């Protein structure tokens, strides 16, 4: 059994399109109560906390925990709390390059073994106008997304390009998860439905 410790519909959709049918259990971890020395360390810490919180209530399965953060000028940017914050974020990001870091943690519940790693994708943002930013934020899409954008949604109009794994920008790197499964002795293909 595969368990996704995340409420992210994008992560779930990507895993399903790649042949898995995970059970979703949201961790309930308070992301705002964590801090770390770098965005990558913070994303890894949160991914582990989410996976551990869900695994603690299970007797079997592989639990996947993830957390994504946009790094700009070395600072972490998670989900904007308000429309105003989302507008300010887009004003800061436009025309710039950031790094989307996603911490990944996989726990093999019966044995308690855990593996974790961070995937990084470089994101080049376009130059949306003030009107485009206002329209995008009014759609509410950026409010519940790390970095205040979705590359596969309306935000894709304002991303000039990426360097690295596209799935990572959606919140989960399939190649990295495959490697983590392998470290635990599992072939991802054995879980395909």
PDB file of C-alpha atoms in Angstrom:
ATOM      1  CA  UNK A   1       0.000   0.000   0.000  1.00  0.00           C
ATOM      2  CA  UNK A   2       1.254   3.457  -0.924  1.00  0.00           C
ATOM      3  CA  UNK A   3       0.163   6.386   1.248  1.00  0.00           C
ATOM      4  CA  UNK A   4       0.550  10.028   0.243  1.00  0.00           C
ATOM      5  CA  UNK A   5       0.888  12.219   3.334  1.00  0.00           C
ATOM      6  CA  UNK A   6      -0.308  15.331   1.516  1.00  0.00           C
ATOM      7  CA  UNK A   7      -3.461  17.242   0.662  1.00  0.00           C
ATOM      8  CA  UNK A   8      -1.936  18.334  -2.658  1.00  0.00           C
ATOM      9  CA  UNK A   9      -4.208  17.491  -5.568  1.00  0.00           C
ATOM     10  CA  UNK A  10      -1.280  18.073  -7.966  1.00  0.00           C
ATOM     11  CA  UNK A  11       0.891  15.463  -6.217  1.00  0.00           C
ATOM     12  CA  UNK A  12      -1.968  12.978  -6.187  1.00  0.00           C
ATOM     13  CA  UNK A  13      -2.779  13.578  -9.862  1.00  0.00           C
ATOM     14  CA  UNK A  14       0.859  13.139 -10.873  1.00  0.00           C
ATOM     15  CA  UNK A  15       1.213   9.870  -8.937  1.00  0.00           C
ATOM     16  CA  UNK A  16      -2.038   8.565 -10.430  1.00  0.00           C
ATOM     17  CA  UNK A  17      -1.012   9.515 -13.970  1.00  0.00           C
ATOM     18  CA  UNK A  18       2.258   7.652 -13.360  1.00  0.00           C
ATOM     19  CA  UNK A  19       0.488   4.401 -12.445  1.00  0.00           C
ATOM     20  CA  UNK A  20       0.114   4.546  -8.655  1.00  0.00           C
ATOM     21  CA  UNK A  21      -3.120   4.775  -6.694  1.00  0.00           C
ATOM     22  CA  UNK A  22      -2.060   6.040  -3.274  1.00  0.00           C
ATOM     23  CA  UNK A  23      -4.286   6.375  -0.273  1.00  0.00           C
ATOM     24  CA  UNK A  24      -4.285   9.996   0.914  1.00  0.00           C
ATOM     25  CA  UNK A  25      -3.858  10.769   4.600  1.00  0.00           C
ATOM     26  CA  UNK A  26      -3.217  14.410   5.449  1.00  0.00           C
ATOM     27  CA  UNK A  27      -0.637  14.803   8.200  1.00  0.00           C
ATOM     28  CA  UNK A  28      -2.011  17.831   9.999  1.00  0.00           C
ATOM     29  CA  UNK A  29       1.537  19.097  10.610  1.00  0.00           C
ATOM     30  CA  UNK A  30       1.679  22.824  11.447  1.00  0.00           C
ATOM     31  CA  UNK A  31       4.130  24.007   8.801  1.00  0.00           C
ATOM     32  CA  UNK A  32       4.490  27.452  10.397  1.00  0.00           C
ATOM     33  CA  UNK A  33       6.001  25.960  13.555  1.00  0.00           C
ATOM     34  CA  UNK A  34       9.171  24.806  11.748  1.00  0.00           C
ATOM     35  CA  UNK A  35      12.322  26.715  10.859  1.00  0.00           C
ATOM     36  CA  UNK A  36      15.678  25.751   9.385  1.00  0.00           C
ATOM     37  CA  UNK A  37      18.924  27.287   8.143  1.00  0.00           C
ATOM     38  CA  UNK A  38      17.949  27.033   4.458  1.00  0.00           C
ATOM     39  CA  UNK A  39      14.833  26.542   2.297  1.00  0.00           C
ATOM     40  CA  UNK A  40      16.100  23.085   1.252  1.00  0.00           C
ATOM     41  CA  UNK A  41      16.635  22.040   4.878  1.00  0.00           C
ATOM     42  CA  UNK A  42      13.189  23.369   5.800  1.00  0.00           C
ATOM     43  CA  UNK A  43      11.492  21.469   2.957  1.00  0.00           C
ATOM     44  CA  UNK A  44      13.238  18.249   4.021  1.00  0.00           C
ATOM     45  CA  UNK A  45      12.367  18.762   7.680  1.00  0.00           C
ATOM     46  CA  UNK A  46       8.690  19.303   6.797  1.00  0.00           C
ATOM     47  CA  UNK A  47       8.580  16.309   4.437  1.00  0.00           C
ATOM     48  CA  UNK A  48       9.948  14.091   7.207  1.00  0.00           C
ATOM     49  CA  UNK A  49       7.538  15.502   9.789  1.00  0.00           C
ATOM     50  CA  UNK A  50       4.544  14.879   7.505  1.00  0.00           C
ATOM     51  CA  UNK A  51       5.601  11.335   6.625  1.00  0.00           C
ATOM     52  CA  UNK A  52       6.378  10.477  10.254  1.00  0.00           C
ATOM     53  CA  UNK A  53       3.052  11.871  11.504  1.00  0.00           C
ATOM     54  CA  UNK A  54       1.111   9.703   9.047  1.00  0.00           C
ATOM     55  CA  UNK A  55       3.324   6.597   9.435  1.00  0.00           C
ATOM     56  CA  UNK A  56       2.865   6.645  13.204  1.00  0.00           C
ATOM     57  CA  UNK A  57      -0.803   5.743  12.743  1.00  0.00           C
ATOM     58  CA  UNK A  58      -0.255   2.872  10.303  1.00  0.00           C
ATOM     59  CA  UNK A  59       0.773  -0.767  10.563  1.00  0.00           C
ATOM     60  CA  UNK A  60       1.865  -1.209   6.951  1.00  0.00           C
ATOM     61  CA  UNK A  61       2.662   0.588   3.733  1.00  0.00           C
ATOM     62  CA  UNK A  62       5.095   3.016   2.201  1.00  0.00           C
ATOM     63  CA  UNK A  63       4.387   6.604   3.212  1.00  0.00           C
ATOM     64  CA  UNK A  64       5.456   9.460   0.944  1.00  0.00           C
ATOM     65  CA  UNK A  65       5.799  12.893   2.540  1.00  0.00           C
ATOM     66  CA  UNK A  66       6.679  15.993   0.528  1.00  0.00           C
ATOM     67  CA  UNK A  67       6.991  19.706   1.056  1.00  0.00           C
ATOM     68  CA  UNK A  68       7.756  22.362  -1.556  1.00  0.00           C
ATOM     69  CA  UNK A  69       9.223  25.809  -1.014  1.00  0.00           C
ATOM     70  CA  UNK A  70      10.283  28.504  -3.458  1.00  0.00           C
ATOM     71  CA  UNK A  71      13.756  29.854  -2.747  1.00  0.00           C
ATOM     72  CA  UNK A  72      14.443  33.388  -3.938  1.00  0.00           C
ATOM     73  CA  UNK A  73      17.595  35.218  -2.822  1.00  0.00           C
ATOM     74  CA  UNK A  74      18.183  32.447  -0.288  1.00  0.00           C
ATOM     75  CA  UNK A  75      14.847  33.080   1.435  1.00  0.00           C
ATOM     76  CA  UNK A  76      11.994  30.545   1.675  1.00  0.00           C
ATOM     77  CA  UNK A  77       8.568  31.338   0.256  1.00  0.00           C
ATOM     78  CA  UNK A  78       5.743  28.930   0.938  1.00  0.00           C
ATOM     79  CA  UNK A  79       2.054  29.445   0.374  1.00  0.00           C
ATOM     80  CA  UNK A  80       0.935  33.076   0.507  1.00  0.00           C
ATOM     81  CA  UNK A  81      -1.594  33.641   3.263  1.00  0.00           C
ATOM     82  CA  UNK A  82      -3.621  36.343   1.545  1.00  0.00           C
ATOM     83  CA  UNK A  83      -4.305  37.780  -1.891  1.00  0.00           C
ATOM     84  CA  UNK A  84      -2.253  40.844  -0.947  1.00  0.00           C
ATOM     85  CA  UNK A  85       0.719  38.633  -0.076  1.00  0.00           C
ATOM     86  CA  UNK A  86       0.320  36.773  -3.381  1.00  0.00           C
ATOM     87  CA  UNK A  87       0.385  40.064  -5.318  1.00  0.00           C
ATOM     88  CA  UNK A  88       3.544  41.178  -3.509  1.00  0.00           C
ATOM     89  CA  UNK A  89       5.135  37.785  -4.128  1.00  0.00           C
ATOM     90  CA  UNK A  90       4.496  38.026  -7.861  1.00  0.00           C
ATOM     91  CA  UNK A  91       5.902  41.551  -7.966  1.00  0.00           C
ATOM     92  CA  UNK A  92       9.034  40.154  -6.301  1.00  0.00           C
ATOM     93  CA  UNK A  93       9.290  37.097  -8.593  1.00  0.00           C
ATOM     94  CA  UNK A  94       8.571  38.622 -11.998  1.00  0.00           C
ATOM     95  CA  UNK A  95      11.517  38.680 -14.342  1.00  0.00           C
ATOM     96  CA  UNK A  96      13.632  36.733 -11.848  1.00  0.00           C
ATOM     97  CA  UNK A  97      14.876  33.204 -11.332  1.00  0.00           C
ATOM     98  CA  UNK A  98      14.068  31.111  -8.288  1.00  0.00           C
ATOM     99  CA  UNK A  99      14.588  27.554  -7.154  1.00  0.00           C
ATOM    100  CA  UNK A 100      11.681  25.301  -6.285  1.00  0.00           C
ATOM    101  CA  UNK A 101      12.927  22.874  -3.632  1.00  0.00           C
ATOM    102  CA  UNK A 102      10.870  19.868  -2.599  1.00  0.00           C
ATOM    103  CA  UNK A 103      11.758  17.679   0.331  1.00  0.00           C
ATOM    104  CA  UNK A 104      10.810  14.028  -0.157  1.00  0.00           C
ATOM    105  CA  UNK A 105      10.636  11.400   2.574  1.00  0.00           C
ATOM    106  CA  UNK A 106       9.585   7.771   2.171  1.00  0.00           C
ATOM    107  CA  UNK A 107       8.988   5.580   5.222  1.00  0.00           C
ATOM    108  CA  UNK A 108       8.664   1.798   5.076  1.00  0.00           C
ATOM    109  CA  UNK A 109       6.163   1.489   7.927  1.00  0.00           C
ATOM    110  CA  UNK A 110       6.664  -2.099   9.140  1.00  0.00           C
ATOM    111  CA  UNK A 111      10.427  -1.758   9.481  1.00  0.00           C
ATOM    112  CA  UNK A 112      10.461   1.935  10.286  1.00  0.00           C
ATOM    113  CA  UNK A 113      13.167   2.537   7.694  1.00  0.00           C
ATOM    114  CA  UNK A 114      13.236   6.056   6.285  1.00  0.00           C
ATOM    115  CA  UNK A 115      14.970   7.676   3.318  1.00  0.00           C
ATOM    116  CA  UNK A 116      14.825  11.335   2.367  1.00  0.00           C
ATOM    117  CA  UNK A 117      16.237  13.759  -0.187  1.00  0.00           C
ATOM    118  CA  UNK A 118      15.595  17.173  -1.726  1.00  0.00           C
ATOM    119  CA  UNK A 119      14.912  17.800  -5.409  1.00  0.00           C
ATOM    120  CA  UNK A 120      15.616  21.220  -6.900  1.00  0.00           C
ATOM    121  CA  UNK A 121      14.262  22.780 -10.086  1.00  0.00           C
ATOM    122  CA  UNK A 122      15.250  26.221 -11.356  1.00  0.00           C
ATOM    123  CA  UNK A 123      12.264  28.359 -12.374  1.00  0.00           C
ATOM    124  CA  UNK A 124      12.538  31.381 -14.687  1.00  0.00           C
ATOM    125  CA  UNK A 125       9.604  33.731 -14.170  1.00  0.00           C
ATOM    126  CA  UNK A 126       8.208  35.940 -16.903  1.00  0.00           C
ATOM    127  CA  UNK A 127       7.137  39.568 -16.695  1.00  0.00           C
ATOM    128  CA  UNK A 128       3.397  39.605 -15.981  1.00  0.00           C
ATOM    129  CA  UNK A 129       1.826  43.061 -15.954  1.00  0.00           C
ATOM    130  CA  UNK A 130       0.085  44.466 -12.895  1.00  0.00           C
ATOM    131  CA  UNK A 131      -3.266  43.620 -14.522  1.00  0.00           C
ATOM    132  CA  UNK A 132      -2.140  40.044 -15.203  1.00  0.00           C
ATOM    133  CA  UNK A 133      -0.935  39.642 -11.619  1.00  0.00           C
ATOM    134  CA  UNK A 134      -4.246  41.000 -10.310  1.00  0.00           C
ATOM    135  CA  UNK A 135      -6.242  38.642 -12.554  1.00  0.00           C
ATOM    136  CA  UNK A 136      -4.099  35.662 -11.584  1.00  0.00           C
ATOM    137  CA  UNK A 137      -4.392  36.341  -7.863  1.00  0.00           C
ATOM    138  CA  UNK A 138      -8.153  36.935  -8.240  1.00  0.00           C
ATOM    139  CA  UNK A 139      -8.414  33.353  -9.547  1.00  0.00           C
ATOM    140  CA  UNK A 140      -7.231  32.221  -6.067  1.00  0.00           C
ATOM    141  CA  UNK A 141      -4.947  29.630  -7.694  1.00  0.00           C
ATOM    142  CA  UNK A 142      -1.763  30.984  -6.088  1.00  0.00           C
ATOM    143  CA  UNK A 143      -3.125  31.065  -2.536  1.00  0.00           C
ATOM    144  CA  UNK A 144      -2.563  27.406  -1.678  1.00  0.00           C
ATOM    145  CA  UNK A 145       0.599  26.781  -3.655  1.00  0.00           C
ATOM    146  CA  UNK A 146       4.260  26.948  -2.683  1.00  0.00           C
ATOM    147  CA  UNK A 147       5.761  29.931  -4.453  1.00  0.00           C
ATOM    148  CA  UNK A 148       2.275  31.259  -5.293  1.00  0.00           C
ATOM    149  CA  UNK A 149       2.074  29.566  -8.691  1.00  0.00           C
ATOM    150  CA  UNK A 150       1.181  26.388 -10.535  1.00  0.00           C
ATOM    151  CA  UNK A 151       3.161  25.641 -13.666  1.00  0.00           C
ATOM    152  CA  UNK A 152       0.321  23.453 -14.981  1.00  0.00           C
ATOM    153  CA  UNK A 153      -2.406  25.967 -14.226  1.00  0.00           C
ATOM    154  CA  UNK A 154      -2.957  29.640 -14.920  1.00  0.00           C
ATOM    155  CA  UNK A 155       0.479  30.395 -13.488  1.00  0.00           C
ATOM    156  CA  UNK A 156       2.064  28.556 -16.412  1.00  0.00           C
ATOM    157  CA  UNK A 157       1.450  31.631 -18.559  1.00  0.00           C
ATOM    158  CA  UNK A 158       4.004  33.485 -16.429  1.00  0.00           C
ATOM    159  CA  UNK A 159       6.800  30.902 -16.267  1.00  0.00           C
ATOM    160  CA  UNK A 160       9.351  31.338 -19.062  1.00  0.00           C
ATOM    161  CA  UNK A 161      11.079  28.019 -18.445  1.00  0.00           C
ATOM    162  CA  UNK A 162      12.523  25.578 -15.979  1.00  0.00           C
ATOM    163  CA  UNK A 163      15.779  23.682 -15.547  1.00  0.00           C
ATOM    164  CA  UNK A 164      15.203  20.288 -13.996  1.00  0.00           C
ATOM    165  CA  UNK A 165      12.292  18.032 -13.168  1.00  0.00           C
ATOM    166  CA  UNK A 166       8.878  19.377 -14.193  1.00  0.00           C
ATOM    167  CA  UNK A 167       7.144  17.091 -11.672  1.00  0.00           C
ATOM    168  CA  UNK A 168       9.167  18.613  -8.871  1.00  0.00           C
ATOM    169  CA  UNK A 169       7.600  21.990  -9.650  1.00  0.00           C
ATOM    170  CA  UNK A 170       4.206  20.287  -9.199  1.00  0.00           C
ATOM    171  CA  UNK A 171       5.344  19.051  -5.800  1.00  0.00           C
ATOM    172  CA  UNK A 172       6.795  15.582  -6.327  1.00  0.00           C
ATOM    173  CA  UNK A 173       9.776  14.290  -8.322  1.00  0.00           C
ATOM    174  CA  UNK A 174       8.931  10.888  -9.763  1.00  0.00           C
ATOM    175  CA  UNK A 175      12.579   9.996 -10.524  1.00  0.00           C
ATOM    176  CA  UNK A 176      13.591  10.859  -6.954  1.00  0.00           C
ATOM    177  CA  UNK A 177      10.707   8.864  -5.448  1.00  0.00           C
ATOM    178  CA  UNK A 178      11.728   5.918  -7.638  1.00  0.00           C
ATOM    179  CA  UNK A 179      15.276   6.178  -6.252  1.00  0.00           C
ATOM    180  CA  UNK A 180      13.998   6.388  -2.665  1.00  0.00           C
ATOM    181  CA  UNK A 181      11.812   3.314  -3.174  1.00  0.00           C
ATOM    182  CA  UNK A 182      14.860   1.484  -4.571  1.00  0.00           C
ATOM    183  CA  UNK A 183      16.924   2.453  -1.508  1.00  0.00           C
ATOM    184  CA  UNK A 184      14.282   0.713   0.587  1.00  0.00           C
ATOM    185  CA  UNK A 185      14.370  -2.350  -1.678  1.00  0.00           C
ATOM    186  CA  UNK A 186      11.206  -1.740  -3.691  1.00  0.00           C
ATOM    187  CA  UNK A 187      10.686  -1.398  -7.452  1.00  0.00           C
ATOM    188  CA  UNK A 188       8.150   1.327  -8.183  1.00  0.00           C
ATOM    189  CA  UNK A 189       6.847  -0.786 -11.064  1.00  0.00           C
ATOM    190  CA  UNK A 190       5.597  -3.385  -8.575  1.00  0.00           C
ATOM    191  CA  UNK A 191       3.079  -0.801  -7.342  1.00  0.00           C
ATOM    192  CA  UNK A 192       1.710   0.134 -10.755  1.00  0.00           C
ATOM    193  CA  UNK A 193      -2.017  -0.481 -11.022  1.00  0.00           C
TER     194      UNK A 193
END
